[in-house]
Structure formats: C-alpha cells, structure tokens
CSV table of C-alpha atoms in Angstrom, one decimal:
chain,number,residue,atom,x,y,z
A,22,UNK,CA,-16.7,16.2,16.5
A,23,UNK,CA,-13.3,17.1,17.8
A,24,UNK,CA,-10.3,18.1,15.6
A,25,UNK,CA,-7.4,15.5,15.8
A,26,UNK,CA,-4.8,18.1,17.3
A,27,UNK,CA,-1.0,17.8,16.9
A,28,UNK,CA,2.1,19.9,17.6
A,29,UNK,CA,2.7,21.8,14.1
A,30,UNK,CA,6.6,21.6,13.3
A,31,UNK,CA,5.9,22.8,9.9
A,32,UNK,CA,3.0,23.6,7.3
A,33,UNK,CA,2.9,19.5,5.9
A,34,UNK,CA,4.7,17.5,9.0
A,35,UNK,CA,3.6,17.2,12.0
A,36,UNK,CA,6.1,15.3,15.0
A,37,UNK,CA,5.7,12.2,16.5
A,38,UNK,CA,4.2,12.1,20.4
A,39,UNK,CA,5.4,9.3,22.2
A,40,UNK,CA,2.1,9.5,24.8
A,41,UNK,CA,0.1,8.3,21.8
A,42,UNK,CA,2.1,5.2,21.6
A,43,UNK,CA,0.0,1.9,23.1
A,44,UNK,CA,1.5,2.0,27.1
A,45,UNK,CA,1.8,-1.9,26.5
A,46,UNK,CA,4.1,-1.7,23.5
A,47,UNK,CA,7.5,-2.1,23.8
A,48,UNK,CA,10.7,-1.0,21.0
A,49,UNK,CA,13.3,-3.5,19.8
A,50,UNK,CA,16.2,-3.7,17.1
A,51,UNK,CA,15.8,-6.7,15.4
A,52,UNK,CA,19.3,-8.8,16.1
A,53,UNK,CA,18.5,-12.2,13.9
A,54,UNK,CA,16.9,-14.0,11.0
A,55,UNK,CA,14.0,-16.1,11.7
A,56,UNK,CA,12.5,-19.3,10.0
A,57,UNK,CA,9.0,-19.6,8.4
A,58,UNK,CA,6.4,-22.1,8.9
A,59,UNK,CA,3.8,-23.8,6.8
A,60,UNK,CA,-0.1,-22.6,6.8
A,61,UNK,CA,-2.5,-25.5,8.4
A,62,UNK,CA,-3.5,-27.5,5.5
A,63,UNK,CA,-7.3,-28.1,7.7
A,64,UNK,CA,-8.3,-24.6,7.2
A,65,UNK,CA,-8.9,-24.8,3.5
A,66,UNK,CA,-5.5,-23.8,2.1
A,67,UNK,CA,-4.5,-24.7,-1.7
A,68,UNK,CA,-2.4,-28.3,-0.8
A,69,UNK,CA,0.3,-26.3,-3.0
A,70,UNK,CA,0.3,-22.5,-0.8
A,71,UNK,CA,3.7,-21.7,-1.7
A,72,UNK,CA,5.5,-22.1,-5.1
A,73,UNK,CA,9.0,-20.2,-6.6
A,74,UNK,CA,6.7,-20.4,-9.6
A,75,UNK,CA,4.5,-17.5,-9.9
A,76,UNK,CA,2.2,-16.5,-12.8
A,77,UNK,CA,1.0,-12.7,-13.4
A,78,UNK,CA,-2.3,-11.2,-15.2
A,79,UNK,CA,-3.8,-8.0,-15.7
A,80,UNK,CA,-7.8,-6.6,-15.9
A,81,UNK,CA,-8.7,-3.5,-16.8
A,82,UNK,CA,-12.7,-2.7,-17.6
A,83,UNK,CA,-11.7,1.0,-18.8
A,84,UNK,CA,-10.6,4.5,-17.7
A,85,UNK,CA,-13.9,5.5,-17.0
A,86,UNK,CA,-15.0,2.0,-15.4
A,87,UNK,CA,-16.1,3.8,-12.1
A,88,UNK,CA,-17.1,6.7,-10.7
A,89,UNK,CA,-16.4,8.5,-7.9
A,90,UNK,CA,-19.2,8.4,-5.4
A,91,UNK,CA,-18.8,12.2,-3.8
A,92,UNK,CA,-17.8,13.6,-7.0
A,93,UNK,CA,-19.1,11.7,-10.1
A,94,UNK,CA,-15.8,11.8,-11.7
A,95,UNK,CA,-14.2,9.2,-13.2
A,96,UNK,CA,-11.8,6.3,-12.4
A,97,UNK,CA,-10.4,3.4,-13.9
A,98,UNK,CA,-11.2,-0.4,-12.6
A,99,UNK,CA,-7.9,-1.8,-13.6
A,100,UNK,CA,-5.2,-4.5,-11.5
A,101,UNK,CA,-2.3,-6.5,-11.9
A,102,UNK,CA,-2.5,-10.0,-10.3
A,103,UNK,CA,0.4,-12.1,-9.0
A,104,UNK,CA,-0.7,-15.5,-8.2
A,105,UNK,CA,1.4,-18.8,-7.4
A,106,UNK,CA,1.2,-20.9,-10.9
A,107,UNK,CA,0.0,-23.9,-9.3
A,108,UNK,CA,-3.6,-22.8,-7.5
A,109,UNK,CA,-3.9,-26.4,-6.1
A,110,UNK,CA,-7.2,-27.5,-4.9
A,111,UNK,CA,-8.2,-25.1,-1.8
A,112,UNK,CA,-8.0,-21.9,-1.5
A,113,UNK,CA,-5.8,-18.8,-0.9
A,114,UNK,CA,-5.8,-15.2,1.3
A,115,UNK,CA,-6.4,-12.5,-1.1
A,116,UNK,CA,-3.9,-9.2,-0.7
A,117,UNK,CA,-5.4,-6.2,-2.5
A,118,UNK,CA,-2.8,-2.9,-2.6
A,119,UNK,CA,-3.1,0.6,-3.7
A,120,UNK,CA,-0.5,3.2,-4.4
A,121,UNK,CA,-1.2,7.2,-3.2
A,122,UNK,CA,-0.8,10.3,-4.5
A,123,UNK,CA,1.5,10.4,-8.1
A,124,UNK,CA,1.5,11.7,-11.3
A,125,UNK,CA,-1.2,10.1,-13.5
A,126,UNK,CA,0.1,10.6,-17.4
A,127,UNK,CA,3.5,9.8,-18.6
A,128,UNK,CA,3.7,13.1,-20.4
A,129,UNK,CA,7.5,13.7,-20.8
A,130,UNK,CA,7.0,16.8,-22.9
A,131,UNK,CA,4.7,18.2,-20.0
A,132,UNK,CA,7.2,17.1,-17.4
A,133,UNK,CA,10.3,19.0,-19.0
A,134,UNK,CA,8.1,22.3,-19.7
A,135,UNK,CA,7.0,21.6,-16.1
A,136,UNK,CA,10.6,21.9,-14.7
A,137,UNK,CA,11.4,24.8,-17.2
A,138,UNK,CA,8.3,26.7,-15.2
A,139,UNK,CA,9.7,26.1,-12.3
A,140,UNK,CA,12.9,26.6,-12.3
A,141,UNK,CA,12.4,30.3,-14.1
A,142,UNK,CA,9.4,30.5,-12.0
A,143,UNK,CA,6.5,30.7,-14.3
A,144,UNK,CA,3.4,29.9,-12.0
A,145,UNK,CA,1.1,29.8,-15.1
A,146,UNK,CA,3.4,27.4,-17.8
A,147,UNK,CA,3.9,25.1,-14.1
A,148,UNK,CA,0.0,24.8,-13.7
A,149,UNK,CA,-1.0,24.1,-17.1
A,150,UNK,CA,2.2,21.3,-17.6
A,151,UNK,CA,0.8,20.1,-14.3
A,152,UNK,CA,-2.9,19.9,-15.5
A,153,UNK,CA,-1.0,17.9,-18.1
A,154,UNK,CA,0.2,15.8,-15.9
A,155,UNK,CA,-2.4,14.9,-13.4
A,156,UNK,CA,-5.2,14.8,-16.1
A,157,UNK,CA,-7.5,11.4,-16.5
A,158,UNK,CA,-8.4,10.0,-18.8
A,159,UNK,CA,-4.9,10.7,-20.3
A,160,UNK,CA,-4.6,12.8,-23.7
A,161,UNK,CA,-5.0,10.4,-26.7
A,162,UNK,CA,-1.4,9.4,-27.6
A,163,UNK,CA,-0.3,9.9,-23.6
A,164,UNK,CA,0.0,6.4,-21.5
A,165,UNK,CA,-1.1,6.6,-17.9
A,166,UNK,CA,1.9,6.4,-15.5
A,167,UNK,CA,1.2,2.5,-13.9
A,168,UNK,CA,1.5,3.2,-10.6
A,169,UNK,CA,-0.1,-0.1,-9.7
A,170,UNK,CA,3.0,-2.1,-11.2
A,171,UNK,CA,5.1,-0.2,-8.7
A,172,UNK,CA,4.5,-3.0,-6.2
A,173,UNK,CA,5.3,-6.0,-8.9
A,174,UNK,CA,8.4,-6.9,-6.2
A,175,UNK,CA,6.0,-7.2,-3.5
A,176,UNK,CA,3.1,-9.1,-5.4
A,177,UNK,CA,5.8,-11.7,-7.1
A,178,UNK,CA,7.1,-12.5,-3.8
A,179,UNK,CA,3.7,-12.7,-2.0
A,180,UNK,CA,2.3,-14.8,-4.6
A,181,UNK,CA,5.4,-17.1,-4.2
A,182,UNK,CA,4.1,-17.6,-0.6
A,183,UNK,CA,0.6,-18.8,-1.2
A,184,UNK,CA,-1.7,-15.0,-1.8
A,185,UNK,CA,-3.2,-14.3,-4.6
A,186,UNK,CA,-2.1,-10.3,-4.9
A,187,UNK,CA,-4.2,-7.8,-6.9
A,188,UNK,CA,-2.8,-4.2,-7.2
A,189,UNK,CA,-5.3,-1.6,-8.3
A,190,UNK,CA,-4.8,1.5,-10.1
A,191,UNK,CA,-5.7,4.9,-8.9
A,192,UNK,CA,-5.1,7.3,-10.9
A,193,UNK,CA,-8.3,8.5,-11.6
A,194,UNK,CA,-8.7,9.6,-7.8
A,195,UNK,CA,-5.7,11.1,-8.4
A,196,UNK,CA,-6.4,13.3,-11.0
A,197,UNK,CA,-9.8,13.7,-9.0
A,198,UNK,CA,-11.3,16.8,-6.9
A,199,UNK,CA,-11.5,15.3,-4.1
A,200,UNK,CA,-8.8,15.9,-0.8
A,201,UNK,CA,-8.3,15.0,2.8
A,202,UNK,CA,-10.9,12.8,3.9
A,203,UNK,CA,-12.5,12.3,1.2
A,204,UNK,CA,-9.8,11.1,-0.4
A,205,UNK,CA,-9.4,8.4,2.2
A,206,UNK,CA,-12.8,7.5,1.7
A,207,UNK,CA,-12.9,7.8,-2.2
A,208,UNK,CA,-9.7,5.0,-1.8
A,209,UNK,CA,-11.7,3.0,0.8
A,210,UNK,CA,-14.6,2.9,-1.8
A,211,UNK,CA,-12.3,1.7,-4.2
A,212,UNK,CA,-10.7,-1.1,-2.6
A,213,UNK,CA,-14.2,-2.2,-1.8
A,214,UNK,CA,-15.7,-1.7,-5.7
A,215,UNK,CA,-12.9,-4.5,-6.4
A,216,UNK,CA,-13.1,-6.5,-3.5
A,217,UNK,CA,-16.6,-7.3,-4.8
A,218,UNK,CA,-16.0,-7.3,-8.2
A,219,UNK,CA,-13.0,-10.6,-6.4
A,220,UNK,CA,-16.0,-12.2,-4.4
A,221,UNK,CA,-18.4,-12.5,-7.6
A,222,UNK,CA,-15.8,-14.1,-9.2
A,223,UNK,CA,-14.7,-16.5,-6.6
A,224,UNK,CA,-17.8,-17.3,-5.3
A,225,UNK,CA,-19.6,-18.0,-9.2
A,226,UNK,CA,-16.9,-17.2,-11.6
A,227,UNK,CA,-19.2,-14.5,-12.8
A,228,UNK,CA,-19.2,-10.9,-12.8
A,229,UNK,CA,-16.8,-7.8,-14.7
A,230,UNK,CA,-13.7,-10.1,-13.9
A,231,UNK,CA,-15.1,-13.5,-15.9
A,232,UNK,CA,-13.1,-13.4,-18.7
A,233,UNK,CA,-10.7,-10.7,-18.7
A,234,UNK,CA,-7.8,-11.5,-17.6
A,235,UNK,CA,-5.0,-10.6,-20.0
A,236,UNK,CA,-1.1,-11.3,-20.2
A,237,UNK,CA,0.6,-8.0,-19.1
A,238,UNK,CA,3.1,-7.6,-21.5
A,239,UNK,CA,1.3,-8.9,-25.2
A,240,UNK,CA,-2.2,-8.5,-23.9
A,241,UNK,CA,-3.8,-11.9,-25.1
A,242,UNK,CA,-6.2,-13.4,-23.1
A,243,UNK,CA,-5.4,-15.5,-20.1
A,244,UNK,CA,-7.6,-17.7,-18.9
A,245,UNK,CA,-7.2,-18.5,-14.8
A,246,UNK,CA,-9.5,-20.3,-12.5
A,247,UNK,CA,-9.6,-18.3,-9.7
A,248,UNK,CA,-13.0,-19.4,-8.9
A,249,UNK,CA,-13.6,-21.1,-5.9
A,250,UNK,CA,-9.5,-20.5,-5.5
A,251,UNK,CA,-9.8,-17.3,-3.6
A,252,UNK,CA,-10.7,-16.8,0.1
A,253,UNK,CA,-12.6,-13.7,0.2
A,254,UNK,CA,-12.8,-14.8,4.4
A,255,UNK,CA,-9.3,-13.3,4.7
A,256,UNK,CA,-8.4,-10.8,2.8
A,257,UNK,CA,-5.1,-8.1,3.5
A,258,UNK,CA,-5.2,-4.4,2.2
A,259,UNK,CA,-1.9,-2.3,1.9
A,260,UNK,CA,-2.0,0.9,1.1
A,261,UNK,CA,1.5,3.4,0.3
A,262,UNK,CA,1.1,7.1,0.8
A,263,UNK,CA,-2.5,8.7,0.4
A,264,UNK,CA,-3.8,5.0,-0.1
A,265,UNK,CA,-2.3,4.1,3.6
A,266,UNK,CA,-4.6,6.5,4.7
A,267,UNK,CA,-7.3,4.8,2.5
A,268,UNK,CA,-6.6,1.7,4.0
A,269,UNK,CA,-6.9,2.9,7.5
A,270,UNK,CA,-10.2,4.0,6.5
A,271,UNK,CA,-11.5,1.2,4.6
A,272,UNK,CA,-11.0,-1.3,7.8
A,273,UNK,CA,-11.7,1.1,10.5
A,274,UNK,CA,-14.5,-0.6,12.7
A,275,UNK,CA,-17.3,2.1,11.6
A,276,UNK,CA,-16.6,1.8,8.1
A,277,UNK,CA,-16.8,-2.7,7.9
A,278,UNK,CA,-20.7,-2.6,7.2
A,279,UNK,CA,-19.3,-1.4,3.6
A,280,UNK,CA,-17.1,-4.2,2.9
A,281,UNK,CA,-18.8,-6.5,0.6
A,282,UNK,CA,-21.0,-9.8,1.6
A,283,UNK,CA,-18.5,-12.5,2.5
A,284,UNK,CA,-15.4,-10.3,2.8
A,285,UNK,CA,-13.3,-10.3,5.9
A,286,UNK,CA,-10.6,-7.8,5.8
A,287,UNK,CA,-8.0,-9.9,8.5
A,288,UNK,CA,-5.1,-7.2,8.1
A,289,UNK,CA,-4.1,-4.2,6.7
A,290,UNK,CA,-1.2,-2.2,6.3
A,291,UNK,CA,-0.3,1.3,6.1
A,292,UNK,CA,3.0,1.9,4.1
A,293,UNK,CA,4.3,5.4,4.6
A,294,UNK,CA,0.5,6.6,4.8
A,295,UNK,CA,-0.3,10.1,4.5
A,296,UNK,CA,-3.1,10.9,6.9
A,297,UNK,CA,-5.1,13.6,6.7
A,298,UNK,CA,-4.0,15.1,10.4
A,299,UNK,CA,-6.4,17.5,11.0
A,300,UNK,CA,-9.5,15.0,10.5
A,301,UNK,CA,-11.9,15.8,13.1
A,302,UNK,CA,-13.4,12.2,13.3
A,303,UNK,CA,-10.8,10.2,14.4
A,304,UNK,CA,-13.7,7.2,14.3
A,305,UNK,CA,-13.0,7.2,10.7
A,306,UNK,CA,-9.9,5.9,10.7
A,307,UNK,CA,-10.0,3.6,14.5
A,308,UNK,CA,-9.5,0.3,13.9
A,309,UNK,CA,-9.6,-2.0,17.3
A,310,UNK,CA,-10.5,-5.3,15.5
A,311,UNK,CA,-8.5,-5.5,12.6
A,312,UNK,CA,-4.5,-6.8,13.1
A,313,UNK,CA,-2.4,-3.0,11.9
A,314,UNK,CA,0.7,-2.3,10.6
A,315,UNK,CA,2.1,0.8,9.7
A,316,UNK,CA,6.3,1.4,7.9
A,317,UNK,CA,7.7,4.7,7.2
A,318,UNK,CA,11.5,5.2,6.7
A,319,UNK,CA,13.7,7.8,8.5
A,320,UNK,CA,14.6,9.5,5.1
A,321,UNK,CA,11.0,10.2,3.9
A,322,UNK,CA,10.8,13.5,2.5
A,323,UNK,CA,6.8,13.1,2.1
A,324,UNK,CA,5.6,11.9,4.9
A,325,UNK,CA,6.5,13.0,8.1
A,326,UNK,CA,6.5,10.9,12.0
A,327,UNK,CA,3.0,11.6,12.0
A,328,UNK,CA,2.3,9.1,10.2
A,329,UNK,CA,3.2,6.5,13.5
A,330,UNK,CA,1.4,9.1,16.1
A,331,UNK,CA,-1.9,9.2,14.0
A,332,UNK,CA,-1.7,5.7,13.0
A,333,UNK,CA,-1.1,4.9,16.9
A,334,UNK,CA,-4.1,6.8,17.7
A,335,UNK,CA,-6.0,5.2,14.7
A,336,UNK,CA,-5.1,1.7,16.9
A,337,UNK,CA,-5.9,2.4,20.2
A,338,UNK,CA,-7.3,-0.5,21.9
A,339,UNK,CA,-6.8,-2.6,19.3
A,340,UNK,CA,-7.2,-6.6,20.0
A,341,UNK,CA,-5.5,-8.0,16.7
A,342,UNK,CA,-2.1,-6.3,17.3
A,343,UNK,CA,-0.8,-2.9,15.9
A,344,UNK,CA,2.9,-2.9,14.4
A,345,UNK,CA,5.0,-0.1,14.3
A,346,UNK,CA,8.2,-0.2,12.0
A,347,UNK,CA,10.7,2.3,11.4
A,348,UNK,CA,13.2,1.6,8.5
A,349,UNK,CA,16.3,3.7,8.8
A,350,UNK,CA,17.6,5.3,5.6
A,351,UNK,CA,14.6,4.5,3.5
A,352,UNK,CA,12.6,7.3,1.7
A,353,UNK,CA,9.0,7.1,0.4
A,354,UNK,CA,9.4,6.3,-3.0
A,355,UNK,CA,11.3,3.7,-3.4
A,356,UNK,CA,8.5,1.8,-2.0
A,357,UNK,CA,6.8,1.7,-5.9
A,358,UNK,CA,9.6,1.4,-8.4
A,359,UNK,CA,7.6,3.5,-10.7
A,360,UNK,CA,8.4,6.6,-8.8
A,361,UNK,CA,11.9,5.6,-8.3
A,362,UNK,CA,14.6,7.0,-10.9
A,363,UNK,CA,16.1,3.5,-12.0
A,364,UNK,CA,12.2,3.0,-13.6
A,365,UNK,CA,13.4,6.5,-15.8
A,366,UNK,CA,9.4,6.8,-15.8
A,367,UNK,CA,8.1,10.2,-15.6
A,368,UNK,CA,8.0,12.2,-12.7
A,369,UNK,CA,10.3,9.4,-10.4
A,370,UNK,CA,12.4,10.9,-8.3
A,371,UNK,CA,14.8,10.0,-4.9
A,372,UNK,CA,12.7,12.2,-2.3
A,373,UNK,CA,15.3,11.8,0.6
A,374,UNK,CA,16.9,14.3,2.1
A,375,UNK,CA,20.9,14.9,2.0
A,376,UNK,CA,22.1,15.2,5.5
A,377,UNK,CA,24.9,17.9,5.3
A,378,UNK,CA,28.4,16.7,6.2
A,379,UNK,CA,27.5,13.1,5.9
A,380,UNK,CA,27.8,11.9,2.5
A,381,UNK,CA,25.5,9.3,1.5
A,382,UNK,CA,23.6,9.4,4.3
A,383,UNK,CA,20.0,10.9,4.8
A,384,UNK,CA,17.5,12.7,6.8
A,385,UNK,CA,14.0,13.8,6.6
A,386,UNK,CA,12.2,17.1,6.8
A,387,UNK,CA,12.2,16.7,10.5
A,388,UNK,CA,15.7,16.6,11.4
A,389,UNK,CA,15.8,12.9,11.6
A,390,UNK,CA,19.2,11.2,12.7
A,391,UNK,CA,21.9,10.4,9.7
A,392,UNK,CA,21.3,7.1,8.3
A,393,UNK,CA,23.2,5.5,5.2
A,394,UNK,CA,20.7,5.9,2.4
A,395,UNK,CA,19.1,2.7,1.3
A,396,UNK,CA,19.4,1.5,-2.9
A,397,UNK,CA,16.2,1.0,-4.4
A,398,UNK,CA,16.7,-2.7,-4.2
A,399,UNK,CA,17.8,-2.8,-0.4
A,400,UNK,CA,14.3,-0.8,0.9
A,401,UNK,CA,12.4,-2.8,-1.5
A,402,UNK,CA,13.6,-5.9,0.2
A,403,UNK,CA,13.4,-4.7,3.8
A,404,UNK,CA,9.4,-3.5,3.1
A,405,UNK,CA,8.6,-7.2,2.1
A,406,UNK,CA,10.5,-8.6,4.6
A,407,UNK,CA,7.8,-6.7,7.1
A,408,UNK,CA,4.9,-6.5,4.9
A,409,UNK,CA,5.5,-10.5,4.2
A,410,UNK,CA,5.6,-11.5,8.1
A,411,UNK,CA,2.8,-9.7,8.8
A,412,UNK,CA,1.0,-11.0,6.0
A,413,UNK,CA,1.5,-14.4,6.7
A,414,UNK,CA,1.0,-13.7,10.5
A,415,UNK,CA,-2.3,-12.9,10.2
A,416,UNK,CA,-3.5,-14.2,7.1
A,417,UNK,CA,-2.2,-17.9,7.1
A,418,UNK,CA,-2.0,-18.1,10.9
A,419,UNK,CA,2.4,-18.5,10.5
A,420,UNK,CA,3.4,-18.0,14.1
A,421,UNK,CA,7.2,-19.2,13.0
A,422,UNK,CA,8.2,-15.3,12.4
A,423,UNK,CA,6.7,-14.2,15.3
A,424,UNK,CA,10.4,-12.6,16.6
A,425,UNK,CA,10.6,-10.5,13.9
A,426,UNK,CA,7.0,-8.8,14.4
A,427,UNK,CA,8.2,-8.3,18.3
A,428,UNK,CA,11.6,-7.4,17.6
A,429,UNK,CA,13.7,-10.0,18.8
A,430,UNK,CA,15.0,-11.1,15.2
A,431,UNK,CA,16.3,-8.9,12.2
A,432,UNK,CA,16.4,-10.8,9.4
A,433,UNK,CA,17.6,-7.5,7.3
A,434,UNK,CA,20.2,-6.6,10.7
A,435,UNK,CA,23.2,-6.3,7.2
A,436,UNK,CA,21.3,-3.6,5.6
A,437,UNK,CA,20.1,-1.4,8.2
A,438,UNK,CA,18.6,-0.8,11.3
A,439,UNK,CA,14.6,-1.1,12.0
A,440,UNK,CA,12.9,0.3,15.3
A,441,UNK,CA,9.8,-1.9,16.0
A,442,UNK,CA,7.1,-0.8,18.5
A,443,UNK,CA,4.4,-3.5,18.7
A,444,UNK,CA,1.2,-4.1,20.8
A,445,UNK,CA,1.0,-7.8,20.0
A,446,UNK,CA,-2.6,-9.3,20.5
C-alpha cells in the first residue's frame, strides 16, 4: 500500500494541489437564482413529495445500543427524523446525516474547570475536565451534548422537499479509542447499522425501529407509518467533519458489499470532512460510482484545503459527478448549531479565524483571503442551498437547478461568494 502523500504546511493542515483537481472540471461564481422542478410522479414518488408542513420524531434504543466492531466499545443507536407530514401514497429518498468529532457530555462544570486548566496551564486538571467531557455513557445527572439535532435546519427543510431525513448520533465513537481510519470506518459502520435497522422497517414494519418513535420535546410516543413509505433504493449520506470522512468511506466502491440488502446509497456528501491524510489506502475512500459532493468554507479553523485535494483524489474517475464548493467566510461550526455560540451549549464556539486589519472579516489557518464572516443563520442557509440541490439532483432526478451545481447560477450571490469546481456526469 502507498501513503497518500501531501505538501505539509503545518502539523494538522495540509494545502490544496490543484493537479489533483479532475482535468475536466471547470470553476464558476454563481451569478443567479435558479428555479426547482417537480420529481417524476412514475418512479414511485409519494403523490404529495413536497409539503411546508413537516413533522419530526426521535428513536433512541440506548447508550449502549451498539458496539463498536474494532473496539467493543459502546455507542448509542439514537436519530432525529424530519419527514414531510403528509407521506402520501408512494414513497420517498431517505437522507441519513452524521455529525464528527465534538464534545459528547454537556458537563458545564467540567467545561469551566477545563478552561481554568488551560488557561493557567495545568496539563493534569485539562485532561481529567476533558475525560469529563468526552466520556460515554455520560455521568448520571450529565446529558449528552445532541450533536445530531445540530442539523435540525437542514433536516426541516429537506423534509419540506419530499426526503425523509434521519440524523444519528455519534457520540459514543466519539468518546471511543478508535482514530484515523478507523474512525472513518467505525462511522461507515454506523451509518450502515441504521440504514438497516430503516430497510427492516420499511420493507416489514418490523425490526428495533417498530414502535419507537417518540415526540422530541415531551417524549410520548408517535406513531408514523414509514413502512412501505421509504425508498431504501435511493438513499443520501452527509457527513460534517470526522463523519465526512465517514461518509467518503461508507460509499467508496470497495466498501458497497457492506451496505445492507436493498440499499442503494445514490449520493453522498462530505461537509467540511476531516480526512485522515496520511491513509495509505486511498481505495478506502475512492468513490467512482457514487454522485460526490464535498463544502468547506474559507474561514474554517478545523479543517484545512485538504479536504477538496483528498476528496478530489477520493473522486477520480468518477461517473456520477463530483462537486466542489467553496463558501467564502464560513467556518466549520456553524454548520451544526449545537457547536455554534447562539445554541450557549457546552463547548460551542465561533472557530474562524480573525484576519488582522480587516474587521469582521475572516481567514483560515492557511492564510486564506479576507472574507466578511458569515452569521450563523447566513452559512446555515448557504449549506442547504448546496446540500438541497444536490440532493434533489441525484435523488429525485430534479435537473431544474442544474446551473447552480455548474456554476452558472448563485442563488445566495447577496451573502457571499462560492467557488464551484464540478466534474458533472
């Protein structure tokens, strides 16, 4: 096997190479808004695929529900669904997402002592508030940080276009051993343990998912009919940070003989993704049949441009179309409001850079240009306008907002700028 090699800029980033890039792909600045179209009622679609009304549940089988398959450890089997209230009579794409690498307990005590150790530079107090803080199951009287509600934005406003959306919870592999790779693949084997817990149910309404669906906020039992309402034939996985990588992995052509009987994964996205760069099995994460997208925003302080040259490699010669987009002035957390300060939740936090001598305006780690710093609200609604498209794209065959996944429109063109490279099938 040969090491994935990159250009080291610094101990965590790694710069982008533009030789990686597909030759065939071209860059635009999106310039316009674009129109939608309606999915083809003769492949099976619900007669009611998109609704303003939109309905959400929750599952969750325990904290110890699972466990990892490298390690043993445990992790919870836990989602919140978004669905449009009206199911109809066909059926609709299932989205599965999957947040990365975050605090899993909402332990404010351990989070101030945490920052005390720091700051006076106590390495022993910062590992033991930190143990505190990434522990699972959480101490008895601690809630676990949702990380999977972080995406509630995304999931209302996919399910208000015709998906059913399930977002998972992680934090178990969070709090878990296992790193680089294996972390991709411990992610990958998650999204798959709930893929087919999603294709018992729809297939027989049977299975760990029959009956227990809850309402999120009182917890009483909801009873939905998802069965034989969900097309496990075209499914979409986005993963954000660590879990980008986990996508990558999960749909990568040597890794499909994993997914579930009767799931098709039709598209995946990679959302600031945090790739482990010196894999040396890039065949791990090389997708050529799957439609790829991958977002990262100029001011991420995370994740640096490696994340488009890996996931670039990752998609050569790829028939379904690889999608590159580049949001200026957006970080990495605001992509899950439960890392983002306005939540006030534990351990959220604005990750941008300041780029000296421009006020509000931001950089990365890298030395990216100034770019007026997106609000939590603006980067929130620039992500789904991309994540959306190529959703619909792929998974309900809409070829109506085809100019924005080339680059000829820009619906978002009043908020900011966003470089697209594509490789269009």
């Amino acid at each position: 096997m040969k090491r994935h090699n990159r250009t080291k800029v610094s101990a965590r980033l790694l710069g982008l190479s533009a030789a990686v890039l597909c030759a065939a792909a071209t860059a635009f600045t999106y310039t316009a808004a674009t129109g939608a179209a309606a999915p083809d009622e003769p492949t099976g679609r619900s007669a009611e695929p998109s609704s303003a009304s939109t309905r959400t549940v929750r599952y969750d089988l325990g904290n110890e529900a699972w466990h990892l398959p490298q390690t043993g450890e445990p992790v919870e089997l836990t989602g919140v669904v978004h669905y449009p209230a009206h199911l109809g009579t066909g059926r609709h794409p299932l989205i599965v997402m999957l947040h990365g690498w975050h605090e899993t307990c909402a332990d404010r005590k351990a989070a101030a002592a945490r920052a005390a150790a720091e700051s006076s530079g106590d390495d022993a107090a910062y590992k033991a508030a930190s143990a505190k803080l990434f522990a699972w199951p959480c101490a008895k009287g601690t809630p676990a940080l949702p990380s999977e509600h972080g995406y509630d934005y995304l999931g209302r406003r996919l399910a208000a276009e015709g998906f059913v959306v399930v977002s998972v919870g992680a934090n178990g592999i969070n709090a878990s051993s296992v790193s680089g790779d294996d972390n991709a693949a411990a992610r990958a084997d998650l999204i798959n343990q709930h893929l087919r817990m999603w294709q018992e149910l729809s297939s027989k309404d049977e299975g760990e998912l029959a009956g227990k669906f809850a309402d999120p906020a009182t917890g009483a039992a909801r009873r939905v009919r998802f069965a034989h309402h969900v097309d496990m034939g075209d499914v979409g996985i986005m993963g954000h940070s660590r879990a980008g990588a986990g996508a990558t992995w999960q749909a990568a052509d040597s890794h499909r003989k994993q997914w579930p009987k009767g799931v098709d994964v039709k598209a995946v996205a990679a959302v600031a993704p945090a790739y482990n760069v010196m894999t040396e099995n890039m065949a791990d994460y090389a997708i050529t049949k799957t439609p790829f997208a991958v977002l990262r925003g100029t001011c991420d302080g995370q994740v640096g441009r490696e994340a488009f040259s890996f996931a670039a490699d990752a998609a050569k010669g790829n028939r379904g179309g690889f999608y590159r987009f580049a949001i200026h002035g957006a970080n990495h957390n605001y992509f899950n409001t439960q890392w983002s300060p306005r939540s006030r939740q534990v351990a959220a936090s604005d990750d941008a850079t300041p780029a000296e001598g421009h006020p509000g305006q931001c950089t990365d780690h890298e030395g990216a240009a100034p770019a007026k710093q997106l609000t939590e609200p603006q980067q929130r609604h620039v992500a789904t306008t991309y994540v959306g498209t190529f959703f619909r794209r792929h998974l309900l065959g809409d070829t109506g907002r085809n100019q924005v996944l080339t680059g000829v429109r820009h619906p978002d063109a009043a908020l900011t700028d966003v470089d697209v490279t594509t490789a269009a099938p």
